[in-house]
Tab-separated table of C-alpha atoms and ligand atoms in Angstrom:
chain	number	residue	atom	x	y	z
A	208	UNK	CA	-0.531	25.105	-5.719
A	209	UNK	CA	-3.782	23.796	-6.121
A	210	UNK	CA	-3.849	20.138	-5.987
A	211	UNK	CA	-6.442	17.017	-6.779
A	212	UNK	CA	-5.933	13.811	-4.995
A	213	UNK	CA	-7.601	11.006	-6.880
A	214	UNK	CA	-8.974	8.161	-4.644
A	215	UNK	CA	-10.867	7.404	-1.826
A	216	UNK	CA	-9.610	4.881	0.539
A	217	UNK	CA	-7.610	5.687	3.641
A	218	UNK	CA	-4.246	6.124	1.983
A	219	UNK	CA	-5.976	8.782	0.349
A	220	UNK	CA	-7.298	10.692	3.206
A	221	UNK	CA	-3.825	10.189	5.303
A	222	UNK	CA	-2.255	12.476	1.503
A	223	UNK	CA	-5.149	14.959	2.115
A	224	UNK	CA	-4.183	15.686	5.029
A	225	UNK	CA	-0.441	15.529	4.900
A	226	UNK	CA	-0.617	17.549	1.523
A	227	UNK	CA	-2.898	20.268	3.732
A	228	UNK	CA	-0.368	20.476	6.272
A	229	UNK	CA	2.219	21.897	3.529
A	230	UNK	CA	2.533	25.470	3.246
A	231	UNK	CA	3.238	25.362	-0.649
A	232	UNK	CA	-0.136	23.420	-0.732
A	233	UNK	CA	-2.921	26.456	-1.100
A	234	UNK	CA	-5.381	24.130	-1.981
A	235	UNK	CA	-6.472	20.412	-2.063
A	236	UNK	CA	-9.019	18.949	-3.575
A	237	UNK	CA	-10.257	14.596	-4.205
A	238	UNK	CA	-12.042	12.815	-6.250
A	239	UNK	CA	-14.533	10.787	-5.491
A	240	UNK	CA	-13.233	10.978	-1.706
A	241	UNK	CA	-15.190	9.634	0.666
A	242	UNK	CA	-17.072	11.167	3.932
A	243	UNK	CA	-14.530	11.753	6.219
A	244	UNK	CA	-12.171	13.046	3.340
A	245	UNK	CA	-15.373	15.720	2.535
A	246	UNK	CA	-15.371	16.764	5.748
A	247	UNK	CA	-12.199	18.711	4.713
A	248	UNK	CA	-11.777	19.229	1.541
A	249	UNK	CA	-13.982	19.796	-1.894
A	250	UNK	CA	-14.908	16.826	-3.435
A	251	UNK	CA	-16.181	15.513	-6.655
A	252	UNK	CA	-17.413	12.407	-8.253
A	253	UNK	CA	-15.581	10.528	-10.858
A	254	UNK	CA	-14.664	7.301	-12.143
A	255	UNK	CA	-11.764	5.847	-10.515
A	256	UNK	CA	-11.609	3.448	-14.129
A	257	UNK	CA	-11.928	6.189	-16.478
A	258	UNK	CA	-8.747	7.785	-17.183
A	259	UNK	CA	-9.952	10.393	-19.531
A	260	UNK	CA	-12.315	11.650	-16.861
A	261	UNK	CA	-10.230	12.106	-14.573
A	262	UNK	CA	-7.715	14.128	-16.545
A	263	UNK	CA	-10.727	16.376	-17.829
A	264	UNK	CA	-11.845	17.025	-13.926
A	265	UNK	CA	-7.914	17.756	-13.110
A	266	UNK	CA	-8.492	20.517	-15.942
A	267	UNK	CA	-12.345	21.552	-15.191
A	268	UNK	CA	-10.511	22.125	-11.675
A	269	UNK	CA	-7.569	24.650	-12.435
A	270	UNK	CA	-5.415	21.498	-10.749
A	271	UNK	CA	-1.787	22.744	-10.780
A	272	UNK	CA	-0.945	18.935	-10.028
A	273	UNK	CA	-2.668	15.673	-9.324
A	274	UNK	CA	-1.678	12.919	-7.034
A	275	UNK	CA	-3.379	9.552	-7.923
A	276	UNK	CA	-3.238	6.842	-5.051
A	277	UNK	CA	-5.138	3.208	-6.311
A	278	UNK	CA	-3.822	1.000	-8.700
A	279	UNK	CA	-6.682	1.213	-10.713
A	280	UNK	CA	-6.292	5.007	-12.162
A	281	UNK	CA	-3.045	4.452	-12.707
A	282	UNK	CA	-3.511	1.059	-14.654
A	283	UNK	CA	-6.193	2.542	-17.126
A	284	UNK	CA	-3.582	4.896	-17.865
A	285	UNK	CA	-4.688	8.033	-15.749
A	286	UNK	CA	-1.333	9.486	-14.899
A	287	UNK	CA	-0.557	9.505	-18.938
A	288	UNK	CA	-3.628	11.388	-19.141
A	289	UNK	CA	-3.501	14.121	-16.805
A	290	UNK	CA	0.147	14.888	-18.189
A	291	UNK	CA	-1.280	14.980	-21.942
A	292	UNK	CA	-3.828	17.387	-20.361
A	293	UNK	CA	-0.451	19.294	-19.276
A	294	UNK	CA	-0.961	18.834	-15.400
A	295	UNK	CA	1.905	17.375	-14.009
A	296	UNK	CA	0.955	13.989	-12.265
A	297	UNK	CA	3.027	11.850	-9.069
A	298	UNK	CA	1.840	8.676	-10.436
A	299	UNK	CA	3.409	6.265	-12.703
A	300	UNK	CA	2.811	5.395	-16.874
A	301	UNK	CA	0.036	2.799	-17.538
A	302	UNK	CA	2.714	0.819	-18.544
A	303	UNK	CA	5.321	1.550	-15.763
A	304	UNK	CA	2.533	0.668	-13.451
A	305	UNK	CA	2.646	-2.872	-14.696
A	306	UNK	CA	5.227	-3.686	-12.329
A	307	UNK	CA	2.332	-4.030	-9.779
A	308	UNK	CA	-0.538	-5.611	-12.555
A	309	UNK	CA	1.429	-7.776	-14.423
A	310	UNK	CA	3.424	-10.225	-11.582
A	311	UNK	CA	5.223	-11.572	-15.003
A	312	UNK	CA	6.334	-8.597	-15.909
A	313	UNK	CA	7.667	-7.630	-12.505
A	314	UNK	CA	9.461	-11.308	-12.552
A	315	UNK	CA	10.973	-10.263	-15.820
A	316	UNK	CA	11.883	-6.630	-15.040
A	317	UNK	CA	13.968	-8.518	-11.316
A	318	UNK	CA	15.027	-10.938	-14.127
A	319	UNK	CA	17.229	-8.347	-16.053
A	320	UNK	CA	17.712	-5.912	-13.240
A	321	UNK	CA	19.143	-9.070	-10.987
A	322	UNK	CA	17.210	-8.301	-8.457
A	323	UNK	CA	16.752	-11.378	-5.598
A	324	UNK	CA	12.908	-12.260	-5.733
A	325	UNK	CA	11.142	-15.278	-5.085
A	326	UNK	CA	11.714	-18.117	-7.535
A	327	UNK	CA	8.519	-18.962	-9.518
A	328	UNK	CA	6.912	-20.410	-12.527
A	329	UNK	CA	4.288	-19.184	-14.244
A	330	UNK	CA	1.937	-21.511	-15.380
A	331	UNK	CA	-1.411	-21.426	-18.240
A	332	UNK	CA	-2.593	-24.420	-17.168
A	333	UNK	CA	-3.773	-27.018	-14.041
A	334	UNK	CA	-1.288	-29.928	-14.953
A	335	UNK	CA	1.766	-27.001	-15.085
A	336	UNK	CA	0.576	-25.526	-11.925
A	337	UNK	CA	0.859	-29.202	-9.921
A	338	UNK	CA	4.139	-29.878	-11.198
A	339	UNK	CA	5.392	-26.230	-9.984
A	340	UNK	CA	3.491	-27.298	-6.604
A	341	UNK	CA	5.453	-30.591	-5.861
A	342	UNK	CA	9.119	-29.142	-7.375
A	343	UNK	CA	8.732	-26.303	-4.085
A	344	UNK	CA	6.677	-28.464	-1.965
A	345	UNK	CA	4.771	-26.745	1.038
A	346	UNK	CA	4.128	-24.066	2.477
A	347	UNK	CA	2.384	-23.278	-1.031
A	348	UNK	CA	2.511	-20.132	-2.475
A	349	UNK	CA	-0.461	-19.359	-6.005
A	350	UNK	CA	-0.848	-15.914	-7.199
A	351	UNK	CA	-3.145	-14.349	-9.965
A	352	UNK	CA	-1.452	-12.718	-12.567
A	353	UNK	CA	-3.467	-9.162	-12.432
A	354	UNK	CA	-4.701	-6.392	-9.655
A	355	UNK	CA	-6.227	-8.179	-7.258
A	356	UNK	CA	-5.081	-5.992	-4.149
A	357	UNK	CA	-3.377	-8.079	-2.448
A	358	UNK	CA	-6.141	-10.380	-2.411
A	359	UNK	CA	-5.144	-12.981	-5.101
A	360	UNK	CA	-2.719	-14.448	-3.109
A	361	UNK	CA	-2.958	-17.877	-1.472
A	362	UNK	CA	-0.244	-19.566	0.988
A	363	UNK	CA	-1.332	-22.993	2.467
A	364	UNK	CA	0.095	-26.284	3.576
A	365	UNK	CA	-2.794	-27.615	1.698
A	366	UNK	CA	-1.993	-29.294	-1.709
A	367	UNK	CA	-5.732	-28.981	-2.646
A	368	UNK	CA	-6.686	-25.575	-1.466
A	369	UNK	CA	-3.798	-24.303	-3.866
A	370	UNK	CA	-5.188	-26.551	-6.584
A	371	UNK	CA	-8.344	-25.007	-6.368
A	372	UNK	CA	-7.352	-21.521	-6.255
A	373	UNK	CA	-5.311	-22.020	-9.116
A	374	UNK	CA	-7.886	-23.322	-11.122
A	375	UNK	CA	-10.573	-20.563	-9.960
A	376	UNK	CA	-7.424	-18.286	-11.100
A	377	UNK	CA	-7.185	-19.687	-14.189
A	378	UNK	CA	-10.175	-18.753	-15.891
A	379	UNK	CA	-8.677	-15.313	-15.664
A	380	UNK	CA	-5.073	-15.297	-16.290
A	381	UNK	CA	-2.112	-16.966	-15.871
A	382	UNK	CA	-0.703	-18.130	-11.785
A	383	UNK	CA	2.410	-18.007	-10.566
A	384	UNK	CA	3.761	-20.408	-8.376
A	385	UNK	CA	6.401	-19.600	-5.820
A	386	UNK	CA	9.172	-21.022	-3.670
A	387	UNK	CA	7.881	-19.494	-0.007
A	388	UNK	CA	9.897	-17.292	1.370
A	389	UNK	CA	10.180	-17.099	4.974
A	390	UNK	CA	11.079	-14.111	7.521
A	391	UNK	CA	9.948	-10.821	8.460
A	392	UNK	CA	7.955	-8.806	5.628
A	393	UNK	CA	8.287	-4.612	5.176
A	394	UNK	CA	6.928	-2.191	2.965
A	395	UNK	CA	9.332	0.071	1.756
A	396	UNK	CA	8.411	3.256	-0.562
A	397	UNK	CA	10.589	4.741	-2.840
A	398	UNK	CA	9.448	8.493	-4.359
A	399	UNK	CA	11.083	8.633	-7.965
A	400	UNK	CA	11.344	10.902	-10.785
A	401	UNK	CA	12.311	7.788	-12.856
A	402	UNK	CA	15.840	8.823	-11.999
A	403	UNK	CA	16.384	9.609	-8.536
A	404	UNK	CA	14.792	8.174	-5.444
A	405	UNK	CA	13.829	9.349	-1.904
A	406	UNK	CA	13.297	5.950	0.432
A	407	UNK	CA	10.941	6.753	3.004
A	408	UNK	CA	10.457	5.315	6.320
A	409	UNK	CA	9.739	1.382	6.140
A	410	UNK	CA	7.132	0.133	7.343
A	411	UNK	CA	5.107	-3.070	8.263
A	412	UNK	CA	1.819	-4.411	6.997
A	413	UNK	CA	-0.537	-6.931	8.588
A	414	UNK	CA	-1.962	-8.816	5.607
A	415	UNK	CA	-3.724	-11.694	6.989
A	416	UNK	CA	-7.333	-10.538	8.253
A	417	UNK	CA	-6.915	-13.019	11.692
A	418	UNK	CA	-4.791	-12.505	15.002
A	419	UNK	CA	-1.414	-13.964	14.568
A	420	UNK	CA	-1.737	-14.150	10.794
A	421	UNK	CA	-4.508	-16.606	10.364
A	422	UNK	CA	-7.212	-16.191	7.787
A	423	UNK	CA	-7.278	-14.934	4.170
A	424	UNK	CA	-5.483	-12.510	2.596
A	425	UNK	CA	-6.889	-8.920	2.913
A	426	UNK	CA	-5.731	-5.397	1.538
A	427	UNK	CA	-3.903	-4.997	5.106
A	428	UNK	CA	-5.843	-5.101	8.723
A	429	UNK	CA	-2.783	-2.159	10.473
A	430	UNK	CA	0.584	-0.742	10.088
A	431	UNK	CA	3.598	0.594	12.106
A	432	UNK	CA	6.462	2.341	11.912
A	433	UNK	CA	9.440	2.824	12.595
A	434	UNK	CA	10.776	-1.262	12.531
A	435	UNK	CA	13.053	-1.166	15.606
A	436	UNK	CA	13.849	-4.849	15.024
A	437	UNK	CA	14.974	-4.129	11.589
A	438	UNK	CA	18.543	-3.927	10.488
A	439	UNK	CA	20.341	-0.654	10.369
A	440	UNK	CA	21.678	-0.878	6.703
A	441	UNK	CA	18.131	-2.130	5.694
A	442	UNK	CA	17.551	1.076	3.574
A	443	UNK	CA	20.943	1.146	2.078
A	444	UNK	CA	20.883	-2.348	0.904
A	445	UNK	CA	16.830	-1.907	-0.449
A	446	UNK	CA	18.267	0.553	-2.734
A	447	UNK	CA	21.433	-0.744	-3.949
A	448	UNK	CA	20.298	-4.361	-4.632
A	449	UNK	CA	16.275	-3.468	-5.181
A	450	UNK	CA	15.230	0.232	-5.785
A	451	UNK	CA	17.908	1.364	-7.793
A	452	UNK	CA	18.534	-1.695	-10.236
A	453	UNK	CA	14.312	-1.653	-10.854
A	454	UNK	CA	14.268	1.946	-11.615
A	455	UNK	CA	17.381	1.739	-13.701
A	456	UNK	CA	15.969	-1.656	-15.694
A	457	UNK	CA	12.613	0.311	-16.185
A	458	UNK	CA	14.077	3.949	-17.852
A	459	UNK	CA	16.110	1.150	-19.711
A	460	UNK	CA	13.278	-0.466	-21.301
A	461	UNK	CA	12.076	3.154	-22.299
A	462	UNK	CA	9.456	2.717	-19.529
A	463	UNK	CA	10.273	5.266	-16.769
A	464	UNK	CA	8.724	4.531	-13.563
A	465	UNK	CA	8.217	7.710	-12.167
A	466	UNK	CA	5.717	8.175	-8.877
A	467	UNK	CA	5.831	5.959	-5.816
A	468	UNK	CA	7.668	2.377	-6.088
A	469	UNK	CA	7.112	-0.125	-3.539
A	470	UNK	CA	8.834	-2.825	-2.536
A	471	UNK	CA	7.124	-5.729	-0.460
A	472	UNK	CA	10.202	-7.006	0.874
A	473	UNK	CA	11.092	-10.678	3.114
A	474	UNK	CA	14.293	-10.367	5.042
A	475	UNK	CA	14.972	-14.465	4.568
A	476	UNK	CA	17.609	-16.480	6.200
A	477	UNK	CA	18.935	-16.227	2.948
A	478	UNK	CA	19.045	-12.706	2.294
A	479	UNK	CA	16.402	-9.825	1.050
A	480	UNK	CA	14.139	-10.870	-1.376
A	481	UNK	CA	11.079	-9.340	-3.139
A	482	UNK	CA	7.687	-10.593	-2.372
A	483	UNK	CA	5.952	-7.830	-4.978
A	484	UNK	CA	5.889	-4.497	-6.520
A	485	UNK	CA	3.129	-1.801	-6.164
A	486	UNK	CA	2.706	1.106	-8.384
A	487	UNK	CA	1.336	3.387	-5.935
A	488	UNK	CA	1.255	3.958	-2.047
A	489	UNK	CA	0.669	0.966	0.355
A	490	UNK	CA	-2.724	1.156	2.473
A	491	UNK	CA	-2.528	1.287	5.009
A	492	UNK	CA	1.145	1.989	5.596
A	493	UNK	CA	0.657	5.073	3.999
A	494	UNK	CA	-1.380	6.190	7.440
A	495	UNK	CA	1.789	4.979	9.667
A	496	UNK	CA	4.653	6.551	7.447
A	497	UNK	CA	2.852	10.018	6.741
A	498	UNK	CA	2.349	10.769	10.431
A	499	UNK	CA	5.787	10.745	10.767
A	500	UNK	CA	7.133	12.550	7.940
A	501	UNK	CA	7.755	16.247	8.983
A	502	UNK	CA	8.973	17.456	5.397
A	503	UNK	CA	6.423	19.187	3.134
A	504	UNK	CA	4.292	16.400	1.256
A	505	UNK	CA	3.720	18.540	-1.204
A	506	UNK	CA	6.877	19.864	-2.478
A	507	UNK	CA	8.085	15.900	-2.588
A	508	UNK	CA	5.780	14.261	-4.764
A	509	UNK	CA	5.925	17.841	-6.944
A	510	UNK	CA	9.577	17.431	-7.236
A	511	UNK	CA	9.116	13.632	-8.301
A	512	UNK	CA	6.712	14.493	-11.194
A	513	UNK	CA	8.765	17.233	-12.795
A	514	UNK	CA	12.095	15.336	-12.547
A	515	UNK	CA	13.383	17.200	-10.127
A	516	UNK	CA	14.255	14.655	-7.110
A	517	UNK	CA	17.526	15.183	-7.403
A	518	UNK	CA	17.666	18.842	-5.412
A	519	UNK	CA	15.422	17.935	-3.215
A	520	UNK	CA	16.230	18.360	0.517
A	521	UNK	CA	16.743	15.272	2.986
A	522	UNK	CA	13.635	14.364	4.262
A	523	UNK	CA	13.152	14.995	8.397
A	524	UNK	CA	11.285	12.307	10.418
A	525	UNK	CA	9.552	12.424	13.573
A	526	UNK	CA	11.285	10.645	16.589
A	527	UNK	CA	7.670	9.551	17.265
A	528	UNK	CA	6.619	5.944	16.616
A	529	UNK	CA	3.040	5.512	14.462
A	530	UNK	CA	0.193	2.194	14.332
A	531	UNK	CA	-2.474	2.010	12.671
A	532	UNK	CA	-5.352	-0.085	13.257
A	533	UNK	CA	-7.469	-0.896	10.098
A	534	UNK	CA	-11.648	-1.287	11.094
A	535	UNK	CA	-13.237	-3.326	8.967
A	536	UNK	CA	-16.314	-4.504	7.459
A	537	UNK	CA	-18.329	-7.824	8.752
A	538	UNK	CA	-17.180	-10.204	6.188
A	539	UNK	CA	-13.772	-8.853	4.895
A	540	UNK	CA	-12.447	-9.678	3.096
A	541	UNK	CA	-14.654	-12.392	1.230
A	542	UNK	CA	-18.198	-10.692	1.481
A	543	UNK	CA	-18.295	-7.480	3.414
A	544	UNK	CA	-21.422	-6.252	4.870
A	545	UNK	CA	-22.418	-2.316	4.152
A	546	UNK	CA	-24.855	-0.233	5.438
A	547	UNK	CA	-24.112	-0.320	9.512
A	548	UNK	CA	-24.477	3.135	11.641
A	549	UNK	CA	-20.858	4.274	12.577
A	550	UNK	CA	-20.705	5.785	16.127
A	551	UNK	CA	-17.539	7.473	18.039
A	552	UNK	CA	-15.777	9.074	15.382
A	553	UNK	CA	-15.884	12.370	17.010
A	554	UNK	CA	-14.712	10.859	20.388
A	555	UNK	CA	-12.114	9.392	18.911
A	556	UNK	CA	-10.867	12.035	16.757
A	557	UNK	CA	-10.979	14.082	20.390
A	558	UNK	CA	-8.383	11.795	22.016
A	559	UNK	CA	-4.812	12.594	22.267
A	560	UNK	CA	-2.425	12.467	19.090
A	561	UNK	CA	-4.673	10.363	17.225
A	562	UNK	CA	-6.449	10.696	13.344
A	563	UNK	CA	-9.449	8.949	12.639
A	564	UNK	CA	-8.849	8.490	8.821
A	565	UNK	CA	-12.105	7.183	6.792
A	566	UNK	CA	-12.174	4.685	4.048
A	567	UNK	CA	-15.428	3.175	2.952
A	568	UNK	CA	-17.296	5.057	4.668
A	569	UNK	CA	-20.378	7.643	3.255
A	570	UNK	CA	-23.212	9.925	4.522
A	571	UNK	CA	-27.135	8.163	4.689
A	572	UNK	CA	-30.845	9.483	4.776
A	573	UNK	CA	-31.577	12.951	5.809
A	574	UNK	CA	-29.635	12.747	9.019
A	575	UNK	CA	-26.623	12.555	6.640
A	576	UNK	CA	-25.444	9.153	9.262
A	577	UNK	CA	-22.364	7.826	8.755
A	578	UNK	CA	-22.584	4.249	7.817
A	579	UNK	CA	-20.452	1.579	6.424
A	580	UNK	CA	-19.517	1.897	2.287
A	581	UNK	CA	-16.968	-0.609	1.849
A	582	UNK	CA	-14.757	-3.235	3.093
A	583	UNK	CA	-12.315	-1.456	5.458
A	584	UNK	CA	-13.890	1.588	7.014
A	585	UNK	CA	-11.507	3.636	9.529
A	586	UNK	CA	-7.788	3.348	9.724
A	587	UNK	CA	-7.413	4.899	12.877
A	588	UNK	CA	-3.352	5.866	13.505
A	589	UNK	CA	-1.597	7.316	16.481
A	590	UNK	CA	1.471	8.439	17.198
A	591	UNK	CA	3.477	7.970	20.636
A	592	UNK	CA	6.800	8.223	22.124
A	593	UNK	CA	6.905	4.667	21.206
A	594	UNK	CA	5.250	1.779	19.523
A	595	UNK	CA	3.863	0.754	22.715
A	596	UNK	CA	1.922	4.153	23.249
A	597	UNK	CA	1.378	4.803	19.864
A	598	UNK	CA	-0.476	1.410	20.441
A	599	UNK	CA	-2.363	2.145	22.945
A	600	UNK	CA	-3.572	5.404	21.797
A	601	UNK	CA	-4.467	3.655	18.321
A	602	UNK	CA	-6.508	0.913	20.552
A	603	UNK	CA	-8.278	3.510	22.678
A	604	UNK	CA	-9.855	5.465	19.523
A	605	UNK	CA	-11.008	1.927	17.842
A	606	UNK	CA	-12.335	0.980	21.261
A	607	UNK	CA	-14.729	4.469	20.958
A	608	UNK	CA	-15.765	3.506	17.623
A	609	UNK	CA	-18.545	1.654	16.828
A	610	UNK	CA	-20.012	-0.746	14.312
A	611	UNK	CA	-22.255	-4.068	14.190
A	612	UNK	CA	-19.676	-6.860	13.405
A	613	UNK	CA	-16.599	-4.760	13.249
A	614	UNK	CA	-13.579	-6.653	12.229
A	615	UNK	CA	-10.323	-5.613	14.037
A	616	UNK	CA	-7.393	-7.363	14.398
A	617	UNK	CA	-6.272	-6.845	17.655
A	618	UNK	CA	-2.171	-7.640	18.181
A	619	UNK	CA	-1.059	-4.875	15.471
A	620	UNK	CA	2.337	-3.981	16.219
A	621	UNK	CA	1.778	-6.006	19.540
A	622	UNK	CA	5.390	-7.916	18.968
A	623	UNK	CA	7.303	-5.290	17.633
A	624	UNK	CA	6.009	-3.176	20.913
A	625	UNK	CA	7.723	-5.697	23.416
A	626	UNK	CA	10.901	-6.031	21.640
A	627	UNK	CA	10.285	-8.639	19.375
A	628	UNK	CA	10.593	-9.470	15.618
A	629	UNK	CA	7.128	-9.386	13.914
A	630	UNK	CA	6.712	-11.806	10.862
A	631	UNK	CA	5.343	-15.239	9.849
B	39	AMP	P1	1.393	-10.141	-2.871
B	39	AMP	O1	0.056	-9.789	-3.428
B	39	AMP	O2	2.335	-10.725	-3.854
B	39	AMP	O3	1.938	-9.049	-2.051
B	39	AMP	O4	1.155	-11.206	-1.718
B	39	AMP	C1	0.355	-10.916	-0.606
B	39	AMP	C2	0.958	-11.550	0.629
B	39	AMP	O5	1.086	-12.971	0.475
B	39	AMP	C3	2.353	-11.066	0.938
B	39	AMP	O6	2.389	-9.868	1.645
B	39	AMP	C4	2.899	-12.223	1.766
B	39	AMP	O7	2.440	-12.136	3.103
B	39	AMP	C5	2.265	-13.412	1.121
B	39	AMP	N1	3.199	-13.936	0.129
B	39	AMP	C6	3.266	-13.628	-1.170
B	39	AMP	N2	4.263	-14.272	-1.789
B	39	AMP	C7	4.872	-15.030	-0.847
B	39	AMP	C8	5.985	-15.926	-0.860
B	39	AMP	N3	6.653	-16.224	-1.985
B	39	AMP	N4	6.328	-16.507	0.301
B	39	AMP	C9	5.655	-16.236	1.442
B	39	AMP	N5	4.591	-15.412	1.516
B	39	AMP	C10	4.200	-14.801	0.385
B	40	LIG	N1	-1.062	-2.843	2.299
B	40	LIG	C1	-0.708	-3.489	1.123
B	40	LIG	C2	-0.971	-2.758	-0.093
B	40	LIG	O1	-1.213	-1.564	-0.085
B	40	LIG	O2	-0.902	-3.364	-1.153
């Protein structure tokens, strides 16, 4: 099986090489990539907002299946492409993959499916938005209604800093504004055929781009898994009272969500509730969960597209414990500088147990440099008998790396390590 993976941010390069690692995998290809995905595989140049390009590279190719990872592909409608193309596809319908675009819609699909979510109003205009404000009261929680990965998101104490982002918002789309919900948060994937599910290993997220969760939202600064503070029916009860209703409410509506479903859960004092949907793979999660999954990557997200989840095998996990530390850009998220020389990749990559997985990152000038191409750069991930070493090892390849003004967040997975509960 030859097989095109469309993106180019670490999540993508984590699939590369999980996909490689798979026997029925002969071949695996990306588009656009980025430089540390090159350095393995083919890749080609396309645009990730054209969906009819993409489905003509899948065929210029010979791709016996494509596996899309952003949000954007896949909201332009890429997956419906490559299938009319007749290339099966592991990403969901343009307008399945409104459950992470459209927070209304994914409001209204928990609505009918009765699954617990945040409350929230969603409000047109300024005078709307401060009356939602004062009925929850602080913390304050504004969202923009479209893709803004995982950026368009503000929580304050601060009556006027929601004000304003509402109004910036505004000019846009529609807010939301939503009761906060307190307690631990976890990323939990689902792999479905529209029908079936496979829950993979949960994992957390560190959103904020400050120690101790100060500072804006970001895409995610590091990741971890397993959650040994979580509870042990955590899984079971994701897919009774979240997963399964959702997937169920979507093939409903005549829009089958088939590809990867993820649920940004809070475990409140009240219960589990749903903070979002995504369409696609979390990043960096992604990085934490793959290194642990020892089933064929492949064969999974084949047997998702072509509706065949339901023979698939039980999936076998690692005993080993995974972290990855995101390296960003000066700036990130609100203006991140590019161009910096990267240094220590290859001492990194050298250390024990240990992937240095590229994001924005690209090759400059005749010395073909590495140098800074986007906002995060490196997820570096390790693996370890436990979160603690897995820690350490991720720590000791970011502390070989180097870029001017580097932004890493430096306590990822640092509480779960010494036993305790991570969340806000
Ligand atoms: P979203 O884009 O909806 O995932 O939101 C990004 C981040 O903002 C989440 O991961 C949470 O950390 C935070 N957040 C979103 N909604 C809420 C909420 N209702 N209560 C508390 N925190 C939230
Ligand atoms: N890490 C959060 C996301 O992928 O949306």
């Amino acid at each position: 099986m030859r097989v095109l993976v469309v993106g180019s941010g670490g999540r993508e390069h984590a699939l590369v090489r999980s996909l490689l690692a798979d026997p029925s995998v002969t071949e695996v290809l990306a588009a656009p990539g980025n430089a540390g995905i090159a350095d393995e595989v083919p890749v080609f140049g396309v645009d990730l907002s054209d969906a009819d390009a993409i489905a003509a590279l899948a065929v210029e190719l010979g791709a016996d299946f494509v596996v899309v990872g952003p949000e954007l592909p896949l909201s332009v409608g890429a997956a419906d492409a490559v299938r009319a193309a007749g290339i099966p596809c592991f990403g969901p319908s343009r307008e399945a993959a409104a459950i992470e675009g459209s927070k209304a819609f994914a409001k209204d699909i928990m609505a009918s499916a009765g699954v617990p979510t945040a409350l929230a109003h969603i409000c047109s205009d300024l005078a709307r938005v401060e009356h939602a404000l004062d009925e929850f009261g602080p913390p304050y929680v504004v969202k923009a209604d479209g893709l803004a990965a995982g950026k368009g998101v503000v929580v304050t104490n601060d009556r006027m800093v929601a004000i304003e982002h509402a109004r910036s918002a505004l000019i846009d789309a529609a807010v939301l504004v939503e009761e906060y919900l307190d307690g631990p948060e976890i990323s939990l994937f689902a792999v479905t055929d529209g029908i079936d599910l496979v829950v993979l290993a949960p994992a957390q997220d560190f959103k904020r781009v400050g120690a101790q969760d100060t500072g804006p939202n970001t895409g995610g600064m590091g990741a971890y898994s397993p959650l040994p503070w979580a509870p042990p029916d955590l899984i079971e009860v994701a897919r009774e009272r979240v997963l399964e209703p959702v997937i169920a409410e979507m093939a409903h509506r005549g829009t089958p969500f088939a590809g990867l479903l993820y649920a940004g859960l809070a475990l409140t004092s009240r219960g589990m509730r749903v903070i979002e949907f995504n369409a696609r793979f979390g990043d960096p999660e992604t990085q934490a969960v793959l290194a642990r999954l020892e089933s064929p990557l492949g064969e999974l997200l084949y047997a998702a597209a072509t509706g065949q989840l339901a023979q698939a095998e039980p999936l076998r996990w690692s005993k080993s414990a995974a972290v990855t530390v995101v390296m960003a850009a000066p700036g990130y998220p609100v203006a991140p500088a590019l161009g910096a020389a990267i240094t220590g990749t290859e001492a990194a990559k050298a250390l024990p147990d240990i992937a240095v997985l590229h994001a924005g990152t690209a090759r400059s000038g005749a010395d073909e440099q590495l140098v800074v191409a986007g906002g995060r750069v490196l997820s570096v991930t390790a693996t370890g008998t436990d979160l603690g070493q897995a820690r350490d090892r991720a720590y000791a390849g970011v502390e070989l790396i180097d870029f001017a003004g580097a932004v890493v967040r430096p306590d990822i997975a640092e509480r779960a390590a010494a036993g305790l509960i991570s969340g806000p």
